[in-house]
Amino acid sequence: EPEVTQTPSHQVTQMGQEVILRCVPISNHLYFYWYRQILGQKVEFLVSFYNNEISEKSEIFDDQFSVERPDGSNFTLKIRSTKLEDSAMYFCASRDLVGQPYEQYFGPGTRLTVT
Amino acid sequence: SQQGEEDPQALSIQEGENATMNCSYKTSINNLQWYRQNSGRGLVHLILIRSNEREKHSGRLRVTLDTSKKSSSLLITASRAADTASYFCATDLTDKLIFGTGTRLQVFP
């Protein structure tokens, strides 16, 4: 069964460094998402992406964040200058073009630790 | 803003018992979905119920939706130790999912 994959599974970085989290969505999917989950808290929406542009973003998704689909398969989340509070599990999700109702398929997540 | 709140926050039961988790939300929705998360792992989609549906079944799962009360419940029947996980409801009105706070379910063998 096709699945969303994410790399790396765990990333440790120092405060102020740039990180890029990578996702490979399911191949025929055209909508892409990033969510994050701070340890012990709820999953929060960051951004949705369709047709090579951001569809919607949350207040969390400030100028330090960016997303890109550099080729036909990868979907990336970049954090330009990481802060301690960016430590969280980051989930990528994707869905196909079929209309409502739909299911978002989630990847296994990347645990980001900022020290 | 939309917000899902689950109760109870934590639930401990014995294998074979039924587990019921509740979710409340604040605004209109298109659909409500339930996800499962094993400790520190990814989210697994369990079931989706549309706003015009009242009940849905999938295997040992039964979901109800009451849009007048803005609430949903997830029932897991004949629970197993492998059902131990956190369970989240997620609502959508636009394209994004709004997750609840989750219920941590522990099933003892």
mmCIF file of N, CA, C and O in Angstrom, chain A residues 2-86:
data_model
loop_
_atom_site.group_PDB
_atom_site.id
_atom_site.type_symbol
_atom_site.label_atom_id
_atom_site.label_comp_id
_atom_site.label_asym_id
_atom_site.label_seq_id
_atom_site.Cartn_x
_atom_site.Cartn_y
_atom_site.Cartn_z
ATOM 1 N N PRO A 2 0.577 2.215 -0.853
ATOM 2 C CA PRO A 2 1.416 3.424 -0.894
ATOM 3 C C PRO A 2 1.364 4.157 0.441
ATOM 4 O O PRO A 2 0.346 4.134 1.135
ATOM 5 N N GLU A 3 2.487 4.813 0.768
ATOM 6 C CA GLU A 3 2.523 5.544 2.017
ATOM 7 C C GLU A 3 3.370 6.798 1.876
ATOM 8 O O GLU A 3 4.199 6.921 0.972
ATOM 9 N N VAL A 4 3.147 7.720 2.794
ATOM 10 C CA VAL A 4 3.946 8.930 2.865
ATOM 11 C C VAL A 4 5.214 8.620 3.659
ATOM 12 O O VAL A 4 5.138 7.983 4.712
ATOM 13 N N THR A 5 6.339 9.038 3.134
ATOM 14 C CA THR A 5 7.589 8.814 3.860
ATOM 15 C C THR A 5 8.211 10.156 4.224
ATOM 16 O O THR A 5 7.997 11.168 3.531
ATOM 17 N N GLN A 6 8.965 10.153 5.316
ATOM 18 C CA GLN A 6 9.623 11.363 5.777
ATOM 19 C C GLN A 6 11.053 11.045 6.182
ATOM 20 O O GLN A 6 11.316 9.993 6.779
ATOM 21 N N THR A 7 11.940 11.988 5.882
ATOM 22 C CA THR A 7 13.324 11.865 6.314
ATOM 23 C C THR A 7 13.833 13.211 6.804
ATOM 24 O O THR A 7 13.404 14.267 6.304
ATOM 25 N N PRO A 8 14.743 13.236 7.791
ATOM 26 C CA PRO A 8 15.134 12.079 8.588
ATOM 27 C C PRO A 8 14.058 11.752 9.618
ATOM 28 O O PRO A 8 13.105 12.508 9.774
ATOM 29 N N SER A 9 14.232 10.658 10.329
ATOM 30 C CA SER A 9 13.269 10.343 11.383
ATOM 31 C C SER A 9 13.530 11.194 12.618
ATOM 32 O O SER A 9 12.612 11.507 13.375
ATOM 33 N N HIS A 10 14.793 11.567 12.802
ATOM 34 C CA HIS A 10 15.157 12.409 13.943
ATOM 35 C C HIS A 10 16.253 13.361 13.500
ATOM 36 O O HIS A 10 17.229 12.947 12.874
ATOM 37 N N GLN A 11 16.065 14.634 13.806
ATOM 38 C CA GLN A 11 17.041 15.662 13.454
ATOM 39 C C GLN A 11 17.359 16.469 14.697
ATOM 40 O O GLN A 11 16.449 16.989 15.352
ATOM 41 N N VAL A 12 18.634 16.555 14.994
ATOM 42 C CA VAL A 12 19.081 17.385 16.116
ATOM 43 C C VAL A 12 19.859 18.555 15.522
ATOM 44 O O VAL A 12 20.733 18.363 14.680
ATOM 45 N N THR A 13 19.523 19.756 15.952
ATOM 46 C CA THR A 13 20.189 20.922 15.403
ATOM 47 C C THR A 13 20.391 21.958 16.491
ATOM 48 O O THR A 13 19.706 21.934 17.524
ATOM 49 N N GLN A 14 21.309 22.862 16.257
ATOM 50 C CA GLN A 14 21.537 23.917 17.232
ATOM 51 C C GLN A 14 20.674 25.119 16.900
ATOM 52 O O GLN A 14 20.375 25.403 15.727
ATOM 53 N N MET A 15 20.301 25.823 17.930
ATOM 54 C CA MET A 15 19.506 27.030 17.785
ATOM 55 C C MET A 15 20.151 27.961 16.759
ATOM 56 O O MET A 15 21.369 28.154 16.766
ATOM 57 N N GLY A 16 19.337 28.509 15.876
ATOM 58 C CA GLY A 16 19.841 29.427 14.868
ATOM 59 C C GLY A 16 20.213 28.772 13.551
ATOM 60 O O GLY A 16 20.417 29.462 12.550
ATOM 61 N N GLN A 17 20.305 27.452 13.561
ATOM 62 C CA GLN A 17 20.644 26.743 12.331
ATOM 63 C C GLN A 17 19.407 26.544 11.461
ATOM 64 O O GLN A 17 18.263 26.541 11.930
ATOM 65 N N GLU A 18 19.658 26.343 10.183
ATOM 66 C CA GLU A 18 18.580 26.034 9.244
ATOM 67 C C GLU A 18 18.395 24.528 9.158
ATOM 68 O O GLU A 18 19.373 23.778 9.192
ATOM 69 N N VAL A 19 17.144 24.112 9.073
ATOM 70 C CA VAL A 19 16.872 22.695 8.866
ATOM 71 C C VAL A 19 15.895 22.540 7.714
ATOM 72 O O VAL A 19 15.047 23.402 7.468
ATOM 73 N N ILE A 20 16.027 21.443 7.026
ATOM 74 C CA ILE A 20 15.087 21.081 5.969
ATOM 75 C C ILE A 20 14.556 19.696 6.271
ATOM 76 O O ILE A 20 15.326 18.736 6.405
ATOM 77 N N LEU A 21 13.254 19.615 6.388
ATOM 78 C CA LEU A 21 12.602 18.337 6.611
ATOM 79 C C LEU A 21 11.990 17.886 5.287
ATOM 80 O O LEU A 21 11.355 18.684 4.587
ATOM 81 N N ARG A 22 12.184 16.614 4.993
ATOM 82 C CA ARG A 22 11.767 16.119 3.683
ATOM 83 C C ARG A 22 10.632 15.123 3.770
ATOM 84 O O ARG A 22 10.541 14.329 4.704
ATOM 85 N N CYS A 23 9.819 15.159 2.763
ATOM 86 C CA CYS A 23 8.645 14.297 2.697
ATOM 87 C C CYS A 23 8.487 13.825 1.255
ATOM 88 O O CYS A 23 8.718 14.593 0.316
ATOM 89 N N VAL A 24 8.111 12.575 1.106
ATOM 90 C CA VAL A 24 7.713 12.074 -0.204
ATOM 91 C C VAL A 24 6.249 11.677 -0.093
ATOM 92 O O VAL A 24 5.926 10.658 0.525
ATOM 93 N N PRO A 25 5.356 12.492 -0.639
ATOM 94 C CA PRO A 25 3.923 12.166 -0.562
ATOM 95 C C PRO A 25 3.587 10.959 -1.436
ATOM 96 O O PRO A 25 4.411 10.489 -2.216
ATOM 97 N N ILE A 26 2.382 10.493 -1.304
ATOM 98 C CA ILE A 26 1.899 9.408 -2.159
ATOM 99 C C ILE A 26 1.837 9.926 -3.589
ATOM 100 O O ILE A 26 1.424 11.068 -3.834
ATOM 101 N N SER A 27 2.236 9.104 -4.537
ATOM 102 C CA SER A 27 2.612 9.580 -5.872
ATOM 103 C C SER A 27 1.488 10.278 -6.637
ATOM 104 O O SER A 27 1.747 11.219 -7.355
ATOM 105 N N ASN A 28 0.257 9.901 -6.516
ATOM 106 C CA ASN A 28 -0.791 10.558 -7.292
ATOM 107 C C ASN A 28 -1.507 11.646 -6.502
ATOM 108 O O ASN A 28 -2.528 12.170 -6.952
ATOM 109 N N HIS A 29 -0.985 11.977 -5.338
ATOM 110 C CA HIS A 29 -1.605 13.009 -4.525
ATOM 111 C C HIS A 29 -1.136 14.393 -4.941
ATOM 112 O O HIS A 29 0.007 14.576 -5.384
ATOM 113 N N LEU A 30 -2.028 15.367 -4.805
ATOM 114 C CA LEU A 30 -1.722 16.715 -5.268
ATOM 115 C C LEU A 30 -1.856 17.776 -4.188
ATOM 116 O O LEU A 30 -1.503 18.929 -4.406
ATOM 117 N N TYR A 31 -2.387 17.388 -3.027
ATOM 118 C CA TYR A 31 -2.491 18.316 -1.912
ATOM 119 C C TYR A 31 -1.505 17.866 -0.848
ATOM 120 O O TYR A 31 -1.472 16.688 -0.474
ATOM 121 N N PHE A 32 -0.781 18.819 -0.274
ATOM 122 C CA PHE A 32 0.258 18.468 0.689
ATOM 123 C C PHE A 32 0.147 19.374 1.915
ATOM 124 O O PHE A 32 -0.279 20.528 1.797
ATOM 125 N N TYR A 33 0.551 18.820 3.043
ATOM 126 C CA TYR A 33 0.375 19.512 4.315
ATOM 127 C C TYR A 33 1.579 19.262 5.218
ATOM 128 O O TYR A 33 2.216 18.225 5.144
ATOM 129 N N TRP A 34 1.800 20.227 6.096
ATOM 130 C CA TRP A 34 2.691 20.015 7.231
ATOM 131 C C TRP A 34 1.924 20.334 8.512
ATOM 132 O O TRP A 34 1.194 21.333 8.575
ATOM 133 N N TYR A 35 2.117 19.466 9.486
ATOM 134 C CA TYR A 35 1.575 19.645 10.827
ATOM 135 C C TYR A 35 2.729 19.462 11.806
ATOM 136 O O TYR A 35 3.745 18.866 11.481
ATOM 137 N N ARG A 36 2.531 19.965 13.014
ATOM 138 C CA ARG A 36 3.540 19.683 14.030
ATOM 139 C C ARG A 36 2.851 19.333 15.340
ATOM 140 O O ARG A 36 1.697 19.681 15.597
ATOM 141 N N GLN A 37 3.596 18.625 16.181
ATOM 142 C CA GLN A 37 3.090 18.226 17.485
ATOM 143 C C GLN A 37 4.200 18.408 18.503
ATOM 144 O O GLN A 37 5.169 17.640 18.515
ATOM 145 N N ILE A 38 4.056 19.424 19.323
ATOM 146 C CA ILE A 38 4.979 19.590 20.448
ATOM 147 C C ILE A 38 4.684 18.478 21.447
ATOM 148 O O ILE A 38 3.520 18.089 21.627
ATOM 149 N N LEU A 39 5.731 17.978 22.080
ATOM 150 C CA LEU A 39 5.607 16.816 22.960
ATOM 151 C C LEU A 39 4.470 16.989 23.962
ATOM 152 O O LEU A 39 4.415 17.982 24.680
ATOM 153 N N GLY A 40 3.552 16.033 23.950
ATOM 154 C CA GLY A 40 2.466 16.035 24.917
ATOM 155 C C GLY A 40 1.301 16.940 24.553
ATOM 156 O O GLY A 40 0.335 17.041 25.310
ATOM 157 N N GLN A 41 1.390 17.578 23.383
ATOM 158 C CA GLN A 41 0.318 18.506 22.998
ATOM 159 C C GLN A 41 -0.414 18.001 21.755
ATOM 160 O O GLN A 41 -0.114 16.946 21.225
ATOM 161 N N LYS A 42 -1.375 18.760 21.311
ATOM 162 C CA LYS A 42 -2.174 18.349 20.162
ATOM 163 C C LYS A 42 -1.415 18.598 18.861
ATOM 164 O O LYS A 42 -0.464 19.366 18.807
ATOM 165 N N VAL A 43 -1.862 17.941 17.827
ATOM 166 C CA VAL A 43 -1.298 18.141 16.493
ATOM 167 C C VAL A 43 -1.832 19.458 15.944
ATOM 168 O O VAL A 43 -3.037 19.722 16.000
ATOM 169 N N GLU A 44 -0.919 20.285 15.420
ATOM 170 C CA GLU A 44 -1.312 21.612 14.932
ATOM 171 C C GLU A 44 -1.013 21.748 13.449
ATOM 172 O O GLU A 44 0.064 21.369 12.981
ATOM 173 N N PHE A 45 -1.940 22.335 12.732
ATOM 174 C CA PHE A 45 -1.769 22.595 11.301
ATOM 175 C C PHE A 45 -0.742 23.700 11.093
ATOM 176 O O PHE A 45 -0.746 24.717 11.792
ATOM 177 N N LEU A 46 0.145 23.503 10.129
ATOM 178 C CA LEU A 46 1.093 24.548 9.769
ATOM 179 C C LEU A 46 0.724 25.167 8.421
ATOM 180 O O LEU A 46 0.555 26.378 8.314
ATOM 181 N N VAL A 47 0.631 24.322 7.391
ATOM 182 C CA VAL A 47 0.501 24.858 6.047
ATOM 183 C C VAL A 47 -0.080 23.806 5.122
ATOM 184 O O VAL A 47 0.112 22.604 5.319
ATOM 185 N N SER A 48 -0.823 24.262 4.123
ATOM 186 C CA SER A 48 -1.277 23.385 3.045
ATOM 187 C C SER A 48 -0.755 23.942 1.723
ATOM 188 O O SER A 48 -0.553 25.157 1.581
ATOM 189 N N PHE A 49 -0.590 23.047 0.762
ATOM 190 C CA PHE A 49 0.115 23.403 -0.472
ATOM 191 C C PHE A 49 -0.541 22.680 -1.625
ATOM 192 O O PHE A 49 -0.752 21.472 -1.575
ATOM 193 N N TYR A 50 -0.867 23.444 -2.662
ATOM 194 C CA TYR A 50 -1.501 22.851 -3.829
ATOM 195 C C TYR A 50 -1.111 23.654 -5.065
ATOM 196 O O TYR A 50 -1.054 24.877 -5.012
ATOM 197 N N ASN A 51 -0.854 22.967 -6.127
ATOM 198 C CA ASN A 51 -0.548 23.621 -7.408
ATOM 199 C C ASN A 51 0.629 24.580 -7.254
ATOM 200 O O ASN A 51 0.607 25.701 -7.774
ATOM 201 N N ASN A 52 1.627 24.118 -6.514
ATOM 202 C CA ASN A 52 2.881 24.855 -6.321
ATOM 203 C C ASN A 52 2.735 26.167 -5.577
ATOM 204 O O ASN A 52 3.566 27.071 -5.735
ATOM 205 N N GLU A 53 1.686 26.266 -4.783
ATOM 206 C CA GLU A 53 1.612 27.450 -3.940
ATOM 207 C C GLU A 53 0.901 27.121 -2.633
ATOM 208 O O GLU A 53 0.170 26.132 -2.537
ATOM 209 N N ILE A 54 1.142 27.967 -1.648
ATOM 210 C CA ILE A 54 0.523 27.779 -0.347
ATOM 211 C C ILE A 54 -0.962 28.092 -0.458
ATOM 212 O O ILE A 54 -1.359 29.141 -0.964
ATOM 213 N N SER A 55 -1.791 27.146 0.019
ATOM 214 C CA SER A 55 -3.234 27.352 0.025
ATOM 215 C C SER A 55 -3.683 28.051 1.301
ATOM 216 O O SER A 55 -4.542 28.918 1.277
ATOM 217 N N GLU A 56 -3.123 27.614 2.385
ATOM 218 C CA GLU A 56 -3.499 28.146 3.693
ATOM 219 C C GLU A 56 -2.323 27.961 4.639
ATOM 220 O O GLU A 56 -1.575 26.991 4.523
ATOM 221 N N LYS A 57 -2.157 28.872 5.565
ATOM 222 C CA LYS A 57 -1.119 28.710 6.578
ATOM 223 C C LYS A 57 -1.638 29.202 7.915
ATOM 224 O O LYS A 57 -2.533 30.045 7.981
ATOM 225 N N SER A 58 -1.057 28.669 8.969
ATOM 226 C CA SER A 58 -1.482 29.049 10.303
ATOM 227 C C SER A 58 -0.592 30.185 10.812
ATOM 228 O O SER A 58 0.407 30.558 10.190
ATOM 229 N N GLU A 59 -0.960 30.675 11.994
ATOM 230 C CA GLU A 59 -0.168 31.742 12.627
ATOM 231 C C GLU A 59 1.234 31.252 12.973
ATOM 232 O O GLU A 59 2.170 32.031 13.060
ATOM 233 N N ILE A 60 1.358 29.955 13.186
ATOM 234 C CA ILE A 60 2.667 29.398 13.519
ATOM 235 C C ILE A 60 3.624 29.548 12.338
ATOM 236 O O ILE A 60 4.823 29.770 12.502
ATOM 237 N N PHE A 61 3.112 29.439 11.159
ATOM 238 C CA PHE A 61 3.906 29.426 9.931
ATOM 239 C C PHE A 61 4.314 30.852 9.585
ATOM 240 O O PHE A 61 3.710 31.512 8.730
ATOM 241 N N ASP A 62 5.344 31.342 10.300
ATOM 242 C CA ASP A 62 5.779 32.719 10.067
ATOM 243 C C ASP A 62 6.899 32.750 9.027
ATOM 244 O O ASP A 62 7.154 31.750 8.346
ATOM 245 N N ASP A 63 7.576 33.885 8.944
ATOM 246 C CA ASP A 63 8.595 34.065 7.896
ATOM 247 C C ASP A 63 9.784 33.126 8.034
ATOM 248 O O ASP A 63 10.596 33.012 7.118
ATOM 249 N N GLN A 64 9.913 32.475 9.187
ATOM 250 C CA GLN A 64 11.016 31.540 9.367
ATOM 251 C C GLN A 64 10.761 30.209 8.660
ATOM 252 O O GLN A 64 11.668 29.406 8.483
ATOM 253 N N PHE A 65 9.515 29.989 8.274
ATOM 254 C CA PHE A 65 9.137 28.733 7.639
ATOM 255 C C PHE A 65 8.932 28.939 6.138
ATOM 256 O O PHE A 65 8.458 29.990 5.700
ATOM 257 N N SER A 66 9.256 27.919 5.386
ATOM 258 C CA SER A 66 8.921 27.925 3.963
ATOM 259 C C SER A 66 8.725 26.490 3.506
ATOM 260 O O SER A 66 9.236 25.552 4.133
ATOM 261 N N VAL A 67 7.964 26.331 2.444
ATOM 262 C CA VAL A 67 7.743 25.002 1.877
ATOM 263 C C VAL A 67 8.057 25.061 0.393
ATOM 264 O O VAL A 67 7.957 26.109 -0.248
ATOM 265 N N GLU A 68 8.399 23.892 -0.112
ATOM 266 C CA GLU A 68 8.780 23.818 -1.515
ATOM 267 C C GLU A 68 8.514 22.424 -2.035
ATOM 268 O O GLU A 68 8.597 21.437 -1.282
ATOM 269 N N ARG A 69 8.197 22.375 -3.315
ATOM 270 C CA ARG A 69 8.116 21.082 -3.985
ATOM 271 C C ARG A 69 9.152 21.153 -5.102
ATOM 272 O O ARG A 69 8.839 21.536 -6.226
ATOM 273 N N PRO A 70 10.390 20.827 -4.767
ATOM 274 C CA PRO A 70 11.487 21.074 -5.708
ATOM 275 C C PRO A 70 11.467 20.195 -6.948
ATOM 276 O O PRO A 70 12.030 20.567 -7.978
ATOM 277 N N ASP A 71 10.812 19.065 -6.852
ATOM 278 C CA ASP A 71 10.721 18.181 -8.010
ATOM 279 C C ASP A 71 9.367 17.496 -7.957
ATOM 280 O O ASP A 71 8.508 17.883 -7.188
ATOM 281 N N GLY A 72 9.188 16.469 -8.762
ATOM 282 C CA GLY A 72 7.873 15.843 -8.821
ATOM 283 C C GLY A 72 7.524 14.944 -7.666
ATOM 284 O O GLY A 72 6.399 14.462 -7.573
ATOM 285 N N SER A 73 8.502 14.741 -6.758
ATOM 286 C CA SER A 73 8.203 13.772 -5.702
ATOM 287 C C SER A 73 8.369 14.322 -4.292
ATOM 288 O O SER A 73 7.646 13.935 -3.394
ATOM 289 N N ASN A 74 9.325 15.232 -4.066
ATOM 290 C CA ASN A 74 9.599 15.693 -2.708
ATOM 291 C C ASN A 74 8.787 16.924 -2.337
ATOM 292 O O ASN A 74 8.423 17.733 -3.195
ATOM 293 N N PHE A 75 8.519 17.016 -1.046
ATOM 294 C CA PHE A 75 7.850 18.197 -0.482
ATOM 295 C C PHE A 75 8.633 18.521 0.783
ATOM 296 O O PHE A 75 8.785 17.668 1.657
ATOM 297 N N THR A 76 9.162 19.744 0.858
ATOM 298 C CA THR A 76 10.055 20.053 1.965
ATOM 299 C C THR A 76 9.523 21.190 2.828
ATOM 300 O O THR A 76 8.791 22.071 2.354
ATOM 301 N N LEU A 77 9.913 21.140 4.090
ATOM 302 C CA LEU A 77 9.650 22.217 5.038
ATOM 303 C C LEU A 77 10.992 22.732 5.515
ATOM 304 O O LEU A 77 11.806 21.952 6.021
ATOM 305 N N LYS A 78 11.235 24.018 5.338
ATOM 306 C CA LYS A 78 12.486 24.622 5.779
ATOM 307 C C LYS A 78 12.204 25.560 6.926
ATOM 308 O O LYS A 78 11.272 26.364 6.872
ATOM 309 N N ILE A 79 13.018 25.438 7.952
ATOM 310 C CA ILE A 79 12.997 26.406 9.057
ATOM 311 C C ILE A 79 14.324 27.130 8.992
ATOM 312 O O ILE A 79 15.386 26.513 9.138
ATOM 313 N N ARG A 80 14.262 28.439 8.762
ATOM 314 C CA ARG A 80 15.488 29.200 8.457
ATOM 315 C C ARG A 80 16.421 29.327 9.653
ATOM 316 O O ARG A 80 17.610 29.115 9.535
ATOM 317 N N SER A 81 15.911 29.687 10.768
ATOM 318 C CA SER A 81 16.727 29.911 11.956
ATOM 319 C C SER A 81 15.979 29.309 13.133
ATOM 320 O O SER A 81 15.084 29.941 13.692
ATOM 321 N N THR A 82 16.338 28.110 13.473
ATOM 322 C CA THR A 82 15.548 27.365 14.451
ATOM 323 C C THR A 82 15.623 27.964 15.844
ATOM 324 O O THR A 82 16.655 28.526 16.255
ATOM 325 N N LYS A 83 14.504 27.828 16.555
ATOM 326 C CA LYS A 83 14.428 28.271 17.937
ATOM 327 C C LYS A 83 14.175 27.028 18.803
ATOM 328 O O LYS A 83 13.728 25.998 18.304
ATOM 329 N N LEU A 84 14.417 27.179 20.095
ATOM 330 C CA LEU A 84 14.174 26.057 21.000
ATOM 331 C C LEU A 84 12.728 25.568 20.898
ATOM 332 O O LEU A 84 12.461 24.359 20.933
ATOM 333 N N GLU A 85 11.815 26.521 20.757
ATOM 334 C CA GLU A 85 10.396 26.168 20.717
ATOM 335 C C GLU A 85 9.959 25.505 19.420
ATOM 336 O O GLU A 85 8.802 25.103 19.275
ATOM 337 N N ASP A 86 10.865 25.384 18.464
ATOM 338 C CA ASP A 86 10.554 24.635 17.244
ATOM 339 C C ASP A 86 10.713 23.134 17.451
ATOM 340 O O ASP A 86 10.363 22.335 16.572
#
